[in-house]
Amino acid sequence: MYIQESLQGDLLLLDRVAKGDQCAVGELYDLHSRLLFGLLVRILAERAEAEEVLQEVFVQAWKRAHTYDPSRGTPAGWLCGIARNRAIDRLRTRARGARTLEGVTAPLPPETPEAVASGNERHRNVHRALNSLPAEQRDLIERAYFNGATQSEMALDLGLPLGTVKTRVRTGLQTLRRVLDRAPVDQ
Amino acid sequence: MSRHDEIWGQLTGYALGELSAPVREQVQAHLAGCAECAIEVRELSLALEAVGVSSTPMTPPVSVKDRMLAGLGSQPFPQALPTTPTTLTIASGRISRPWLAIAASTVLVVGGILAVSQQRAAGLAAELRRVDANVAQLATEATTVAAQADLAVAILTASDMRRIDLQGFDASRDAAARAYWSGTKGLLIVADRLPPPPPGRIYQVWLIGTGGAGPVSAGLVRGRAGRGMLIVAPPAGVTGGTVTVAVTDEPDGGVPAPTGSKHLVGSV
């Protein structure tokens, strides 16, 4: 339910993009660039690089809009996936070092006045839902998602059995879905 | 371990995009014919989408958009029309992708059932069965509500209907509540400003006649946001000219005889 906010408009926009409408790309950018830029800065921890990748994301969306498959997620999720994949690729080209598993054991960053002022109920619902997960599940999910750490890498780095890591990640994601399904619908 | 179980264990890695190309292709081949795994992948993907959304939004410099749009101009548009199906044929008509999406997202609250391919038909069928079950449940609930509305009308228009103003006690002293009792049609009780019952407990309504029998349970009060209601046919065993209505808090599910604190009481 948390994804319903702009689904209809997004689908129409992506359809226009798939038909070659460049104005629609600009509108898509206006709707999602803040979300994607925040995501990219969080993954890359580097604003200039995040700006570069943000451009690439929308160029890729322009080229690949016709491959979007709504049965696998929302347009916003599709864009997040492109952004994450490109950012993780960049992370992996950097020397795998200190950044790999650092910085994610801290709790989620507090909501900034900017985010609060945005009135984005979806963001707040998700933030609350993530914070409701047990710390050991949330931590692994964030390491995997934001740092691109594989489950095998996390098991090795944290000295945990691979099965334990897989169970925690899977259970956390399933719980997240259930919690968000119960969250209020965005308006 | 069966092939299905083996793939099932890989689905999180698949959703996270961490599988090697050969394993990823094996998973994809399995997903084409396994609705259960296809739905699980969708659920995991939606959860991961939410993780992405958890990032604090940040405003990029205006120049980024300008550069991006300028870059588009130099890019050849790859393909005007998709090669995969983008319309769903229903009977003799065809529905365009965006409008079908609007209808599907509104009615089914599913993130789009648009590009219906043969590979996903099984997954969609399972999802539709789930929606059908929800619709059937809603229809049952609607029938119940309609029956309750009929009973309420019968109670309120009964020739022997008597109104009973209920007084609140303790935590419910500020509640406003009223009961309408007909020995032939039943009891309708409505309450406002009723505090939530204590954790693990629920409000239960009792009727006490003057015929000698003890309190008879009339049912449990359902409601939300401080409002509660109960509409029931007349319980057996309530006789006599004077009738007392009482509401107590009891263990969840109710009990045969009152044991908890009284919240509302009234007689007529």
CSV table of C-alpha atoms in Angstrom, one decimal:
chain,number,residue,atom,x,y,z
A,1,MET,CA,0.0,0.0,0.0
A,2,TYR,CA,2.9,2.3,0.7
A,3,ILE,CA,3.7,2.3,-3.0
A,4,GLN,CA,0.4,3.5,-4.2
A,5,GLU,CA,1.2,7.2,-3.8
A,6,SER,CA,2.0,8.0,-7.4
A,7,LEU,CA,1.7,4.7,-9.1
A,8,GLN,CA,-0.9,5.8,-11.6
A,9,GLY,CA,1.0,8.9,-12.6
A,10,ASP,CA,4.3,7.0,-12.8
A,11,LEU,CA,2.9,4.4,-15.1
A,12,LEU,CA,1.5,7.0,-17.5
A,13,LEU,CA,4.8,8.8,-17.4
A,14,LEU,CA,6.8,5.6,-18.1
A,15,ASP,CA,4.5,4.8,-21.0
A,16,ARG,CA,5.3,8.2,-22.5
A,17,VAL,CA,9.0,7.7,-21.9
A,18,ALA,CA,8.8,4.3,-23.6
A,19,LYS,CA,7.2,6.1,-26.6
A,20,GLY,CA,10.1,8.5,-26.8
A,21,ASP,CA,8.7,11.5,-25.0
A,22,GLN,CA,11.7,13.4,-23.6
A,23,CYS,CA,9.4,15.8,-21.6
A,24,ALA,CA,8.2,12.8,-19.7
A,25,VAL,CA,11.7,12.0,-18.6
A,26,GLY,CA,12.0,15.5,-17.1
A,27,GLU,CA,8.7,15.0,-15.3
A,28,LEU,CA,9.9,11.6,-14.0
A,29,TYR,CA,13.0,13.3,-12.8
A,30,ASP,CA,11.0,16.0,-11.0
A,31,LEU,CA,9.0,13.3,-9.2
A,32,HIS,CA,11.8,11.0,-8.2
A,33,SER,CA,15.2,12.7,-8.3
A,34,ARG,CA,15.1,13.6,-4.6
A,35,LEU,CA,14.4,10.1,-3.5
A,36,LEU,CA,17.1,8.7,-5.9
A,37,PHE,CA,19.7,11.3,-5.0
A,38,GLY,CA,19.2,10.6,-1.3
A,39,LEU,CA,19.6,6.9,-2.0
A,40,LEU,CA,22.7,7.4,-4.1
A,41,VAL,CA,24.4,9.7,-1.6
A,42,ARG,CA,23.7,7.2,1.1
A,43,ILE,CA,25.3,4.4,-1.0
A,44,LEU,CA,28.2,6.3,-2.4
A,45,ALA,CA,28.8,8.8,0.4
A,46,GLU,CA,29.9,11.2,-2.2
A,47,ARG,CA,27.7,13.9,-3.6
A,48,ALA,CA,29.6,14.5,-6.9
A,49,GLU,CA,29.6,10.9,-7.8
A,50,ALA,CA,25.9,10.6,-6.8
A,51,GLU,CA,25.1,13.5,-9.2
A,52,GLU,CA,26.9,11.6,-12.0
A,53,VAL,CA,25.0,8.4,-11.3
A,54,LEU,CA,21.7,10.2,-11.0
A,55,GLN,CA,22.1,11.5,-14.5
A,56,GLU,CA,23.0,8.0,-15.7
A,57,VAL,CA,19.9,6.5,-14.0
A,58,PHE,CA,17.5,8.7,-16.0
A,59,VAL,CA,19.4,8.2,-19.2
A,60,GLN,CA,19.1,4.4,-18.6
A,61,ALA,CA,15.4,4.9,-17.8
A,62,TRP,CA,15.1,6.7,-21.1
A,63,LYS,CA,16.7,3.9,-23.0
A,64,ARG,CA,15.1,1.0,-21.1
A,65,ALA,CA,11.6,2.2,-20.3
A,66,HIS,CA,10.2,-0.3,-22.7
A,67,THR,CA,11.6,-3.2,-20.6
A,68,TYR,CA,9.9,-2.1,-17.4
A,69,ASP,CA,7.8,-4.9,-16.1
A,70,PRO,CA,5.0,-3.8,-13.7
A,71,SER,CA,4.4,-7.3,-12.4
A,72,ARG,CA,7.8,-7.1,-10.7
A,73,GLY,CA,7.4,-3.7,-8.9
A,74,THR,CA,6.5,-0.1,-9.2
A,75,PRO,CA,8.2,2.5,-11.5
A,76,ALA,CA,9.7,4.1,-8.4
A,77,GLY,CA,11.1,0.7,-7.3
A,78,TRP,CA,12.4,0.1,-10.8
A,79,LEU,CA,14.2,3.4,-10.7
A,80,CYS,CA,15.6,2.7,-7.3
A,81,GLY,CA,16.8,-0.7,-8.6
A,82,ILE,CA,18.6,1.0,-11.5
A,83,ALA,CA,20.1,3.6,-9.1
A,84,ARG,CA,21.2,1.0,-6.6
A,85,ASN,CA,22.7,-1.3,-9.2
A,86,ARG,CA,24.7,1.5,-10.8
A,87,ALA,CA,25.9,2.7,-7.4
A,88,ILE,CA,26.8,-0.7,-6.2
A,89,ASP,CA,28.8,-1.3,-9.4
A,90,ARG,CA,30.7,1.9,-8.6
A,91,LEU,CA,31.3,0.7,-5.1
A,92,ARG,CA,32.7,-2.5,-6.4
A,93,THR,CA,35.1,-0.8,-8.7
A,94,ARG,CA,36.5,1.0,-5.8
A,95,ALA,CA,39.0,-1.0,-3.8
A,96,ARG,CA,37.0,-3.1,-1.4
A,97,GLY,CA,38.2,-1.7,1.8
A,98,ALA,CA,37.1,0.2,4.8
A,99,ARG,CA,33.8,1.4,3.3
A,100,THR,CA,32.5,-2.1,2.5
A,101,LEU,CA,31.1,-2.9,5.9
A,102,GLU,CA,31.5,0.4,7.7
A,103,GLY,CA,29.0,2.9,8.6
A,104,VAL,CA,26.0,0.7,8.6
A,105,THR,CA,26.1,-0.6,12.2
A,106,ALA,CA,24.9,2.9,13.3
A,107,PRO,CA,21.1,3.3,13.6
A,108,LEU,CA,19.3,4.8,10.7
A,109,PRO,CA,20.0,8.5,10.3
A,110,PRO,CA,17.3,10.7,11.9
A,111,GLU,CA,14.8,12.3,9.5
A,112,THR,CA,16.1,15.7,8.5
A,113,PRO,CA,13.9,18.8,8.5
A,114,GLU,CA,14.0,18.6,4.8
A,115,ALA,CA,12.5,15.2,4.7
A,116,VAL,CA,10.0,16.0,7.4
A,117,ALA,CA,9.0,19.2,5.5
A,118,SER,CA,8.5,17.1,2.4
A,119,GLY,CA,5.5,15.6,4.0
A,120,ASN,CA,6.4,12.3,2.4
A,121,GLU,CA,4.2,9.9,4.3
A,122,ARG,CA,5.6,7.0,2.4
A,123,HIS,CA,9.1,7.8,3.5
A,124,ARG,CA,8.1,8.1,7.1
A,125,ASN,CA,6.1,4.8,7.0
A,126,VAL,CA,9.1,3.0,5.6
A,127,HIS,CA,11.5,4.6,8.1
A,128,ARG,CA,9.2,3.5,11.0
A,129,ALA,CA,8.8,0.0,9.6
A,130,LEU,CA,12.6,-0.5,9.2
A,131,ASN,CA,13.2,0.8,12.7
A,132,SER,CA,10.6,-1.7,14.0
A,133,LEU,CA,12.8,-4.6,12.8
A,134,PRO,CA,15.2,-6.4,15.2
A,135,ALA,CA,18.6,-4.6,14.9
A,136,GLU,CA,20.3,-7.8,13.7
A,137,GLN,CA,17.9,-8.1,10.8
A,138,ARG,CA,17.8,-4.4,9.9
A,139,ASP,CA,21.6,-4.2,10.0
A,140,LEU,CA,22.1,-7.1,7.6
A,141,ILE,CA,19.5,-5.8,5.2
A,142,GLU,CA,21.1,-2.3,5.2
A,143,ARG,CA,24.5,-3.8,4.6
A,144,ALA,CA,23.2,-5.8,1.7
A,145,TYR,CA,21.2,-3.1,0.2
A,146,PHE,CA,23.3,0.0,0.7
A,147,ASN,CA,26.7,-1.5,0.7
A,148,GLY,CA,26.1,-4.2,-1.8
A,149,ALA,CA,27.6,-6.8,0.6
A,150,THR,CA,26.6,-10.3,-0.4
A,151,GLN,CA,25.2,-12.6,2.2
A,152,SER,CA,28.3,-14.7,2.0
A,153,GLU,CA,30.5,-11.7,2.6
A,154,MET,CA,28.4,-10.6,5.6
A,155,ALA,CA,28.6,-14.1,7.1
A,156,LEU,CA,32.4,-14.1,6.6
A,157,ASP,CA,32.9,-10.5,8.0
A,158,LEU,CA,30.6,-10.9,10.9
A,159,GLY,CA,31.6,-14.5,11.8
A,160,LEU,CA,28.1,-15.8,11.4
A,161,PRO,CA,26.9,-19.0,9.8
A,162,LEU,CA,25.7,-18.3,6.2
A,163,GLY,CA,22.3,-19.9,7.1
A,164,THR,CA,21.9,-17.5,10.0
A,165,VAL,CA,22.6,-14.5,7.7
A,166,LYS,CA,20.2,-15.7,5.1
A,167,THR,CA,17.4,-16.4,7.6
A,168,ARG,CA,17.8,-13.0,9.2
A,169,VAL,CA,17.7,-11.1,5.8
A,170,ARG,CA,14.8,-13.2,4.6
A,171,THR,CA,12.8,-12.9,7.8
A,172,GLY,CA,13.5,-9.2,8.0
A,173,LEU,CA,12.3,-8.5,4.4
A,174,GLN,CA,9.2,-10.6,4.9
A,175,THR,CA,8.4,-8.7,8.2
A,176,LEU,CA,9.0,-5.4,6.4
A,177,ARG,CA,6.4,-6.3,3.8
A,178,ARG,CA,3.9,-7.3,6.4
A,179,VAL,CA,4.4,-4.1,8.4
A,180,LEU,CA,4.1,-1.9,5.4
A,181,ASP,CA,1.0,-3.7,4.1
A,182,ARG,CA,-0.6,-2.6,7.4
A,183,ALA,CA,0.7,1.0,7.1
A,184,PRO,CA,-1.7,3.7,6.2
A,185,VAL,CA,-2.2,4.4,2.5
A,186,ASP,CA,-0.5,7.5,1.2
A,187,GLN,CA,-2.6,10.3,0.1
B,1,MET,CA,16.4,-31.2,-1.1
B,2,SER,CA,14.1,-30.7,-4.0
B,3,ARG,CA,14.8,-28.4,-6.9
B,4,HIS,CA,12.1,-26.1,-5.7
B,5,ASP,CA,13.6,-25.9,-2.2
B,6,GLU,CA,17.0,-25.3,-3.6
B,7,ILE,CA,15.7,-22.3,-5.7
B,8,TRP,CA,13.6,-21.1,-2.8
B,9,GLY,CA,16.7,-20.7,-0.8
B,10,GLN,CA,18.3,-18.6,-3.5
B,11,LEU,CA,15.4,-16.1,-3.9
B,12,THR,CA,16.7,-13.5,-1.5
B,13,GLY,CA,20.1,-13.5,-3.3
B,14,TYR,CA,18.2,-13.2,-6.5
B,15,ALA,CA,16.2,-10.2,-5.3
B,16,LEU,CA,19.4,-8.6,-4.0
B,17,GLY,CA,21.1,-9.2,-7.4
B,18,GLU,CA,24.0,-11.0,-5.8
B,19,LEU,CA,23.8,-14.3,-7.7
B,20,SER,CA,26.3,-15.3,-10.4
B,21,ALA,CA,25.0,-15.3,-13.9
B,22,PRO,CA,24.5,-19.1,-14.2
B,23,VAL,CA,22.6,-19.3,-10.9
B,24,ARG,CA,20.6,-16.3,-11.8
B,25,GLU,CA,19.6,-18.0,-15.0
B,26,GLN,CA,18.6,-21.1,-13.2
B,27,VAL,CA,16.4,-19.1,-10.9
B,28,GLN,CA,14.8,-17.3,-13.7
B,29,ALA,CA,14.1,-20.5,-15.5
B,30,HIS,CA,12.4,-21.9,-12.4
B,31,LEU,CA,10.4,-18.7,-11.8
B,32,ALA,CA,8.8,-19.0,-15.2
B,33,GLY,CA,7.0,-22.1,-14.1
B,34,CYS,CA,6.6,-21.7,-10.3
B,35,ALA,CA,4.0,-19.3,-9.1
B,36,GLU,CA,5.0,-19.6,-5.4
B,37,CYS,CA,8.6,-18.6,-6.1
B,38,ALA,CA,7.5,-15.8,-8.5
B,39,ILE,CA,5.2,-14.3,-5.8
B,40,GLU,CA,8.0,-14.6,-3.2
B,41,VAL,CA,10.4,-12.8,-5.4
B,42,ARG,CA,7.9,-10.1,-6.0
B,43,GLU,CA,7.4,-9.7,-2.2
B,44,LEU,CA,11.1,-9.6,-1.5
B,45,SER,CA,11.6,-7.1,-4.3
B,46,LEU,CA,8.9,-4.8,-2.9
B,47,ALA,CA,10.5,-5.0,0.5
B,48,LEU,CA,13.8,-4.1,-0.9
B,49,GLU,CA,12.2,-1.2,-2.8
B,50,ALA,CA,11.0,0.0,0.6
B,51,VAL,CA,14.5,-0.1,1.9
B,52,GLY,CA,15.6,2.2,-0.9
B,53,VAL,CA,12.7,4.5,-0.1
B,54,SER,CA,14.0,4.7,3.5
B,55,SER,CA,16.8,6.9,2.4
B,56,THR,CA,16.4,10.5,3.3
B,57,PRO,CA,15.4,12.5,0.2
B,58,MET,CA,17.9,15.1,-0.9
B,59,THR,CA,17.6,17.7,-3.5
B,60,PRO,CA,20.2,17.5,-6.3
B,61,PRO,CA,21.6,20.6,-7.9
B,62,VAL,CA,19.5,22.0,-10.7
B,63,SER,CA,22.4,21.6,-13.1
B,64,VAL,CA,22.0,17.8,-12.9
B,65,LYS,CA,18.6,17.8,-14.6
B,66,ASP,CA,19.9,20.2,-17.2
B,67,ARG,CA,22.9,17.9,-18.0
B,68,MET,CA,20.7,14.9,-18.0
B,69,LEU,CA,18.2,16.4,-20.5
B,70,ALA,CA,21.0,17.6,-22.6
B,71,GLY,CA,22.5,14.1,-22.6
B,72,LEU,CA,19.2,12.7,-23.8
B,73,GLY,CA,19.4,14.7,-26.9
B,74,SER,CA,22.6,13.0,-27.9
B,75,GLN,CA,21.2,9.6,-27.2
B,76,PRO,CA,19.4,7.7,-30.0
B,77,PHE,CA,16.0,6.6,-28.8
B,78,PRO,CA,16.5,2.9,-28.7
B,79,GLN,CA,13.1,1.5,-29.4
B,80,ALA,CA,9.8,3.3,-29.8
B,81,LEU,CA,7.6,0.3,-29.0
B,82,PRO,CA,8.3,-2.6,-26.8
B,83,THR,CA,8.6,-6.1,-28.2
B,84,THR,CA,7.1,-7.7,-25.2
B,85,PRO,CA,3.3,-7.6,-24.9
B,86,THR,CA,2.1,-4.3,-23.5
B,87,THR,CA,-1.6,-4.8,-24.0
B,88,LEU,CA,-3.9,-7.4,-22.5
B,89,THR,CA,-6.6,-8.8,-24.6
B,90,ILE,CA,-9.8,-9.3,-22.7
B,91,ALA,CA,-12.6,-10.9,-24.7
B,92,SER,CA,-12.8,-9.0,-27.9
B,93,GLY,CA,-11.5,-5.7,-26.6
B,94,ARG,CA,-8.0,-4.4,-25.9
B,95,ILE,CA,-7.0,-2.2,-23.0
B,96,SER,CA,-4.0,0.0,-23.2
B,97,ARG,CA,-1.2,-0.5,-20.7
B,98,PRO,CA,-1.6,2.7,-18.6
B,99,TRP,CA,-5.3,2.6,-18.3
B,100,LEU,CA,-5.3,-1.1,-17.4
B,101,ALA,CA,-2.7,-0.2,-14.8
B,102,ILE,CA,-4.9,2.5,-13.3
B,103,ALA,CA,-7.8,0.1,-13.1
B,104,ALA,CA,-5.7,-2.7,-11.7
B,105,SER,CA,-3.9,-0.6,-9.1
B,106,THR,CA,-7.1,1.0,-8.0
B,107,VAL,CA,-9.2,-2.2,-7.7
B,108,LEU,CA,-6.6,-4.8,-6.8
B,109,VAL,CA,-4.0,-2.6,-5.0
B,110,VAL,CA,-1.4,-4.7,-6.8
B,111,GLY,CA,1.5,-3.0,-8.4
B,112,GLY,CA,0.3,-3.4,-11.9
B,113,ILE,CA,-0.9,-6.3,-13.8
B,114,LEU,CA,0.0,-5.1,-17.2
B,115,ALA,CA,2.5,-7.0,-19.1
B,116,VAL,CA,0.8,-10.3,-19.0
B,117,SER,CA,3.2,-12.8,-20.4
B,118,GLN,CA,2.8,-16.5,-20.5
B,119,GLN,CA,5.7,-16.8,-18.1
B,120,ARG,CA,3.9,-14.9,-15.4
B,121,ALA,CA,0.4,-16.2,-16.0
B,122,ALA,CA,0.7,-18.7,-13.2
B,123,GLY,CA,1.8,-16.0,-10.7
B,124,LEU,CA,-0.9,-13.7,-11.7
B,125,ALA,CA,-3.5,-16.5,-11.4
B,126,ALA,CA,-2.5,-17.2,-7.9
B,127,GLU,CA,-2.7,-13.5,-7.1
B,128,LEU,CA,-6.1,-13.3,-8.6
B,129,ARG,CA,-7.3,-16.2,-6.5
B,130,ARG,CA,-6.1,-14.3,-3.4
B,131,VAL,CA,-8.1,-11.3,-4.6
B,132,ASP,CA,-11.1,-13.4,-5.2
B,133,ALA,CA,-10.9,-14.7,-1.7
B,134,ASN,CA,-10.8,-11.2,-0.4
B,135,VAL,CA,-13.8,-10.2,-2.5
B,136,ALA,CA,-15.7,-13.2,-1.2
B,137,GLN,CA,-14.9,-12.2,2.4
B,138,LEU,CA,-16.0,-8.7,1.8
B,139,ALA,CA,-19.3,-9.9,0.3
B,140,THR,CA,-19.9,-12.0,3.4
B,141,GLU,CA,-19.2,-9.0,5.6
B,142,ALA,CA,-21.6,-6.9,3.5
B,143,THR,CA,-24.3,-9.4,4.0
B,144,THR,CA,-23.8,-9.4,7.7
B,145,VAL,CA,-23.9,-5.6,7.9
B,146,ALA,CA,-27.1,-5.6,5.9
B,147,ALA,CA,-28.7,-8.1,8.2
B,148,GLN,CA,-27.6,-6.0,11.2
B,149,ALA,CA,-29.1,-2.9,9.6
B,150,ASP,CA,-32.4,-4.8,9.1
B,151,LEU,CA,-32.4,-5.9,12.7
B,152,ALA,CA,-31.6,-2.3,13.9
B,153,VAL,CA,-34.7,-1.0,12.0
B,154,ALA,CA,-36.8,-3.8,13.5
B,155,ILE,CA,-35.7,-3.0,17.1
B,156,LEU,CA,-36.1,0.8,16.7
B,157,THR,CA,-39.6,0.5,15.2
B,158,ALA,CA,-40.8,-2.3,17.6
B,159,SER,CA,-43.9,-1.4,19.6
B,160,ASP,CA,-42.3,-2.7,22.8
B,161,MET,CA,-39.0,-0.8,22.2
B,162,ARG,CA,-37.7,1.0,25.3
B,163,ARG,CA,-34.8,3.4,25.4
B,164,ILE,CA,-32.3,3.0,28.2
B,165,ASP,CA,-29.8,5.8,29.0
B,166,LEU,CA,-26.6,4.2,30.3
B,167,GLN,CA,-24.4,5.8,32.9
B,168,GLY,CA,-20.7,5.6,32.7
B,169,PHE,CA,-18.4,4.6,35.6
B,170,ASP,CA,-14.8,5.0,36.4
B,171,ALA,CA,-12.7,5.1,33.2
B,172,SER,CA,-15.9,5.3,31.2
B,173,ARG,CA,-17.5,8.1,33.2
B,174,ASP,CA,-17.4,10.5,30.3
B,175,ALA,CA,-18.9,8.0,27.8
B,176,ALA,CA,-22.2,8.7,26.2
B,177,ALA,CA,-24.2,5.5,25.7
B,178,ARG,CA,-27.8,4.5,25.0
B,179,ALA,CA,-29.5,1.1,24.6
B,180,TYR,CA,-32.7,0.3,22.8
B,181,TRP,CA,-34.4,-2.8,24.1
B,182,SER,CA,-37.2,-4.8,22.5
B,183,GLY,CA,-38.1,-8.1,24.2
B,184,THR,CA,-39.4,-9.3,20.8
B,185,LYS,CA,-36.8,-7.9,18.4
B,186,GLY,CA,-33.6,-7.5,20.3
B,187,LEU,CA,-31.0,-5.0,21.7
B,188,LEU,CA,-29.2,-2.2,20.0
B,189,ILE,CA,-26.6,-0.4,22.0
B,190,VAL,CA,-24.4,2.5,20.9
B,191,ALA,CA,-21.7,4.2,22.8
B,192,ASP,CA,-19.4,7.2,22.2
B,193,ARG,CA,-16.3,8.5,24.0
B,194,LEU,CA,-15.7,5.0,25.3
B,195,PRO,CA,-12.1,4.5,26.3
B,196,PRO,CA,-10.2,1.6,24.8
B,197,PRO,CA,-10.6,-1.6,27.0
B,198,PRO,CA,-7.5,-2.6,28.9
B,199,PRO,CA,-5.0,-4.7,26.9
B,200,GLY,CA,-6.2,-8.2,26.3
B,201,ARG,CA,-9.8,-7.4,27.3
B,202,ILE,CA,-13.0,-6.5,25.4
B,203,TYR,CA,-16.3,-4.9,26.3
B,204,GLN,CA,-19.1,-7.3,27.0
B,205,VAL,CA,-22.8,-6.5,27.3
B,206,TRP,CA,-25.1,-8.1,29.9
B,207,LEU,CA,-28.8,-8.1,30.2
B,208,ILE,CA,-30.4,-8.7,33.6
B,209,GLY,CA,-34.2,-9.3,33.8
B,210,THR,CA,-36.3,-9.6,36.9
B,211,GLY,CA,-37.2,-13.2,36.2
B,212,GLY,CA,-34.6,-14.5,38.6
B,213,ALA,CA,-31.9,-15.6,36.2
B,214,GLY,CA,-28.5,-14.0,36.5
B,215,PRO,CA,-26.9,-11.7,33.9
B,216,VAL,CA,-27.2,-13.0,30.4
B,217,SER,CA,-24.5,-12.2,27.9
B,218,ALA,CA,-25.8,-10.2,24.9
B,219,GLY,CA,-22.5,-10.1,23.1
B,220,LEU,CA,-19.3,-8.2,22.6
B,221,VAL,CA,-19.1,-4.5,21.7
B,222,ARG,CA,-17.2,-3.9,18.4
B,223,GLY,CA,-16.0,-0.5,17.4
B,224,ARG,CA,-13.1,1.8,17.2
B,225,ALA,CA,-12.0,5.3,18.0
B,226,GLY,CA,-14.1,5.5,21.1
B,227,ARG,CA,-17.3,4.3,19.4
B,228,GLY,CA,-18.9,1.0,20.0
B,229,MET,CA,-22.0,-0.8,18.9
B,230,LEU,CA,-23.9,-4.0,19.4
B,231,ILE,CA,-27.0,-5.2,17.6
B,232,VAL,CA,-28.4,-8.6,18.6
B,233,ALA,CA,-31.6,-10.5,18.7
B,234,PRO,CA,-33.1,-10.9,22.2
B,235,PRO,CA,-31.0,-13.3,24.2
B,236,ALA,CA,-32.9,-16.2,25.8
B,237,GLY,CA,-33.5,-16.0,29.5
B,238,VAL,CA,-34.2,-12.3,29.9
B,239,THR,CA,-37.7,-11.9,31.4
B,240,GLY,CA,-39.6,-9.5,33.6
B,241,GLY,CA,-40.8,-6.0,33.3
B,242,THR,CA,-37.6,-4.3,34.4
B,243,VAL,CA,-34.4,-4.8,32.4
B,244,THR,CA,-30.9,-3.7,33.3
B,245,VAL,CA,-28.2,-3.3,30.7
B,246,ALA,CA,-24.6,-3.4,31.8
B,247,VAL,CA,-21.2,-3.3,30.1
B,248,THR,CA,-18.1,-4.7,31.7
B,249,ASP,CA,-14.6,-5.3,30.4
B,250,GLU,CA,-13.8,-9.0,30.2
B,251,PRO,CA,-11.0,-11.3,28.8
B,252,ASP,CA,-10.8,-11.2,25.0
B,253,GLY,CA,-13.4,-13.5,23.6
B,254,GLY,CA,-15.9,-12.9,26.4
B,255,VAL,CA,-16.9,-15.0,29.4
B,256,PRO,CA,-20.2,-16.8,30.5
B,257,ALA,CA,-20.7,-14.5,33.5
B,258,PRO,CA,-19.4,-11.1,34.3
B,259,THR,CA,-16.1,-10.9,36.2
B,260,GLY,CA,-14.6,-7.5,35.2
B,261,SER,CA,-15.2,-3.8,36.1
B,262,LYS,CA,-18.4,-2.3,35.1
B,263,HIS,CA,-18.3,0.6,32.6
B,264,LEU,CA,-21.9,1.3,31.7
B,265,VAL,CA,-25.1,0.6,33.4
B,266,GLY,CA,-28.8,1.5,32.9
B,267,SER,CA,-32.2,0.2,33.6
B,268,VAL,CA,-35.7,0.6,32.4
